[in-house]
Amino acid sequence: MPAALFSPLHIGPYRLKHRVVMAPLTRMRADKATLAPRPLNVEYYAQRATPGGLIIAEASPVLPTGTGSPNVPGIYSEAQVAGWKRVVDAVHAKGGVIFLQLWHVGRVSHSSFQPGGALPVAPSAIAIGDDLKAMTADGKLAAYEMPRALETDEIPALVAAYGQAARNAIAAGFDGVEVHGANGYLIEQFLQSRSNQRTDRYGGGIENRCRFLLEVTQAVIAACGADKVGVRLSPYGIANGSGEADPMPLYTYAIEALNKLGIAYLHLIEPRSSGAGRADVNWQNVPSAIALFRPIWKGVLIGAGGFTGEPAEAAVAGGQADAIAFGRYFISNPDLPARLQHGWPLTPYNRPTFYGGEEKGYTDYPVYQEMAKA
Ligand SMILES: Cc1cc2nc3c(=O)[nH]c(=O)nc-3n(C[C@H](O)[C@H](O)[C@H](O)COP(=O)(O)O)c2cc1C
């Protein structure tokens, strides 16, 4: 019996009954016309809700410019707020706690997604390399385009969009929001020198490169209160053309600055599974983010990336993390907390059905007790 994983945990104002968190997972199955969650999405989240269990709902663009994949649900329109409310209500009906991840992809987009066919925006006009491909609005692959560097005076409106998105999430009933500062998207593009060559107060030294993350976090805090805000980072990650040459000073500064903001939690992705959406194994023999940054972060720490039950129990029992988020195994095991608690076997995930489609690979994974009866 994994005792540490199944002990209670306070996150912000919430008392979780266990520490098996559902990681944010883009599944590209929103309503095509409105980009709002639809009944299929309600069923998927309800299947994965448990009393006192935390779900971090999938990355949701804060603006139409913030998307880079088809059929991803947003959090900037009334229809989207209404759609998310149905998801939240279903999770609450099962006693679950649900946060929404706030997203802007920056340069990880394509002009086919952008209003008026404009170029995607980014801190600097630096394209993602040819080894990776962009997705187009009709789901094809294309070379990444050179993004347009944001003007300094455009940045406050972007920061404000995160604040508005947080208000929208609270209006939909979410218990809180997670700022997506990981995986090579806009915030991480500002953090890292390979994607940020700005010469204004948002670029250059570490303090300047962390400014966008911290302003966004503060705007979101102003919208819903620090105790309802989490931040996700991926130090040492390599997803979507990211990768800081020397992550330790950058992320030490960022995490120390976040310590002062009193947020509900910090969520760190282990570099071994950076970019898990694209490949099963990314790197071997890389440092552990939770081991490196646990001594620096003063609050609740969620670790994610490549965990199964025993290592998760060991990480929580050993104090390296307070909770563990599971991605791929939460896709294929809707009853993952019960399986880990009882030591039941895990259903393997089917990668081709991760992104897009209908119920196959989404709501049709069985729970263990039904499988055992059959
Ligand atoms: C299909 C898929 C979609 C993902 N979408 C997101 C996302 O929306 N936001 C995010 O921060 N991470 C996303 N990730 C990363 C996961 O949250 C998680 O960090 C990663 O899968 C490693 O955890 P795991 O080994 O338990 O799967 C995604 C991963 C997968 C496989």
Coordinates of N, CA, C and O and ligand atoms in Angstrom, one line a residue, residues 23-27 58-59 101 103 178 180 182-183 232 269 273 276-277 304-307 325-329 331 351 354-355, ligand 1:
A23 N -1.9 15.1 -14.9 CA -1.1 16.1 -15.6 C -1.9 16.8 -16.7 O -2.8 16.2 -17.2
P24 N -1.6 18.0 -17.0 CA -2.2 18.6 -18.2 C -1.9 17.9 -19.5 O -0.7 17.6 -19.7
L25 N -2.9 17.6 -20.3 CA -2.8 16.7 -21.4 C -3.6 17.3 -22.6 O -4.8 17.2 -22.6
T26 N -2.9 17.8 -23.6 CA -3.6 18.3 -24.8 C -4.1 17.1 -25.6 O -3.3 16.2 -25.9
R27 N -5.4 17.1 -25.9 CA -5.9 15.9 -26.6 C -6.6 16.3 -27.9 O -7.1 15.5 -28.7
E58 N -6.2 20.4 -19.5 CA -5.2 20.6 -20.6 C -5.0 22.1 -20.9 O -5.8 22.9 -20.7
A59 N -3.8 22.3 -21.4 CA -3.4 23.7 -21.8 C -4.4 24.3 -22.7 O -4.8 23.7 -23.7
Q101 N -4.9 24.8 -17.1 CA -3.6 25.3 -17.5 C -3.7 26.4 -18.6 O -4.4 26.2 -19.6
W103 N -2.3 28.9 -21.5 CA -1.3 28.6 -22.5 C -1.2 29.7 -23.6 O -2.3 30.2 -24.0
E178 N -3.2 27.0 -13.7 CA -1.7 26.7 -13.7 C -1.1 27.5 -14.9 O -1.6 27.4 -16.0
H180 N 1.4 28.0 -17.7 CA 2.2 27.0 -18.5 C 3.5 27.7 -18.8 O 3.6 28.5 -19.8
A182 N 6.3 26.0 -19.3 CA 7.2 24.8 -19.7 C 7.2 24.6 -21.2 O 6.6 25.2 -22.0
N183 N 8.0 23.5 -21.5 CA 7.9 22.8 -22.8 C 8.1 23.7 -24.1 O 7.5 23.4 -25.1
R232 N 4.0 25.9 -13.9 CA 4.7 24.7 -14.4 C 5.9 25.1 -15.2 O 5.8 26.0 -16.1
I269 N 8.7 19.5 -14.5 CA 8.7 18.3 -15.4 C 10.1 17.7 -15.4 O 11.1 18.5 -15.5
S273 N 11.5 13.0 -19.5 CA 10.4 12.8 -20.3 C 9.9 14.2 -20.9 O 8.7 14.4 -21.2
A276 N 7.2 14.4 -23.9 CA 6.6 13.1 -23.9 C 5.4 13.0 -24.8 O 5.0 11.9 -25.2
G277 N 4.9 14.1 -25.3 CA 3.8 14.1 -26.2 C 4.3 13.6 -27.6 O 3.5 13.1 -28.4
A304 N 6.6 15.6 -12.2 CA 6.0 14.9 -13.3 C 7.0 14.4 -14.2 O 8.1 15.0 -14.3
G305 N 6.7 13.3 -14.9 CA 7.6 12.9 -16.0 C 8.2 11.5 -15.8 O 9.1 11.4 -15.0
G306 N 7.6 10.5 -16.4 CA 8.1 9.2 -16.4 C 7.9 8.4 -15.1 O 8.6 7.5 -14.9
F307 N 6.9 8.8 -14.4 CA 6.6 8.1 -13.1 C 5.7 6.9 -13.3 O 4.7 7.0 -14.0
A325 N 2.4 14.1 -10.7 CA 1.4 14.2 -11.8 C 1.8 13.1 -12.8 O 3.0 13.0 -13.2
F326 N 0.8 12.5 -13.3 CA 0.9 11.4 -14.3 C 0.2 11.9 -15.6 O -0.9 12.3 -15.5
G327 N 0.9 11.7 -16.7 CA 0.4 12.1 -18.0 C -0.1 10.9 -18.7 O -1.3 10.5 -18.7
R328 N 0.8 10.2 -19.4 CA 0.4 9.1 -20.3 C -0.4 8.0 -19.6 O -1.3 7.5 -20.2
Y329 N 0.0 7.6 -18.4 CA -0.8 6.6 -17.8 C -2.1 7.0 -17.3 O -3.0 6.2 -17.0
I331 N -3.9 8.9 -19.2 CA -4.7 8.7 -20.5 C -5.3 7.3 -20.5 O -6.5 7.2 -20.8
R351 N -0.2 5.5 -28.3 CA 0.2 6.9 -28.8 C -0.5 7.4 -30.0 O -0.8 8.6 -30.0
F354 N -3.3 9.8 -29.1 CA -3.1 10.9 -28.2 C -3.9 12.2 -28.7 O -4.5 12.8 -27.9
Y355 N -3.6 12.5 -29.9 CA -4.0 13.8 -30.4 C -5.1 13.7 -31.5 O -4.9 13.2 -32.5
Ligands
LIG1 C1 -0.7 13.6 -25.3 C2 0.1 14.6 -24.4 C3 -0.3 15.9 -24.3 C4 0.4 16.8 -23.4 N1 -0.1 18.0 -23.2 C5 0.4 18.8 -22.3 C6 -0.2 20.1 -22.0 O1 -1.2 20.5 -22.5 N2 0.5 20.9 -21.1 C7 1.7 20.5 -20.5 O2 2.2 21.2 -19.6 N3 2.2 19.3 -20.7 C8 1.6 18.4 -21.6 N4 2.1 17.2 -21.8 C9 3.2 16.7 -20.9 C10 2.6 15.9 -19.7 O3 1.8 16.8 -18.9 C11 3.7 15.3 -18.9 O4 4.5 16.2 -18.3 C12 4.4 14.2 -19.7 O5 3.6 13.4 -20.4 C13 5.4 13.4 -18.8 O6 4.6 12.7 -17.9 P1 4.3 11.1 -18.1 O7 5.6 10.4 -18.2 O8 3.5 10.8 -16.8 O9 3.5 11.0 -19.3 C14 1.5 16.3 -22.7 C15 1.9 15.0 -22.9 C16 1.2 14.1 -23.7 C17 1.7 12.7 -23.8

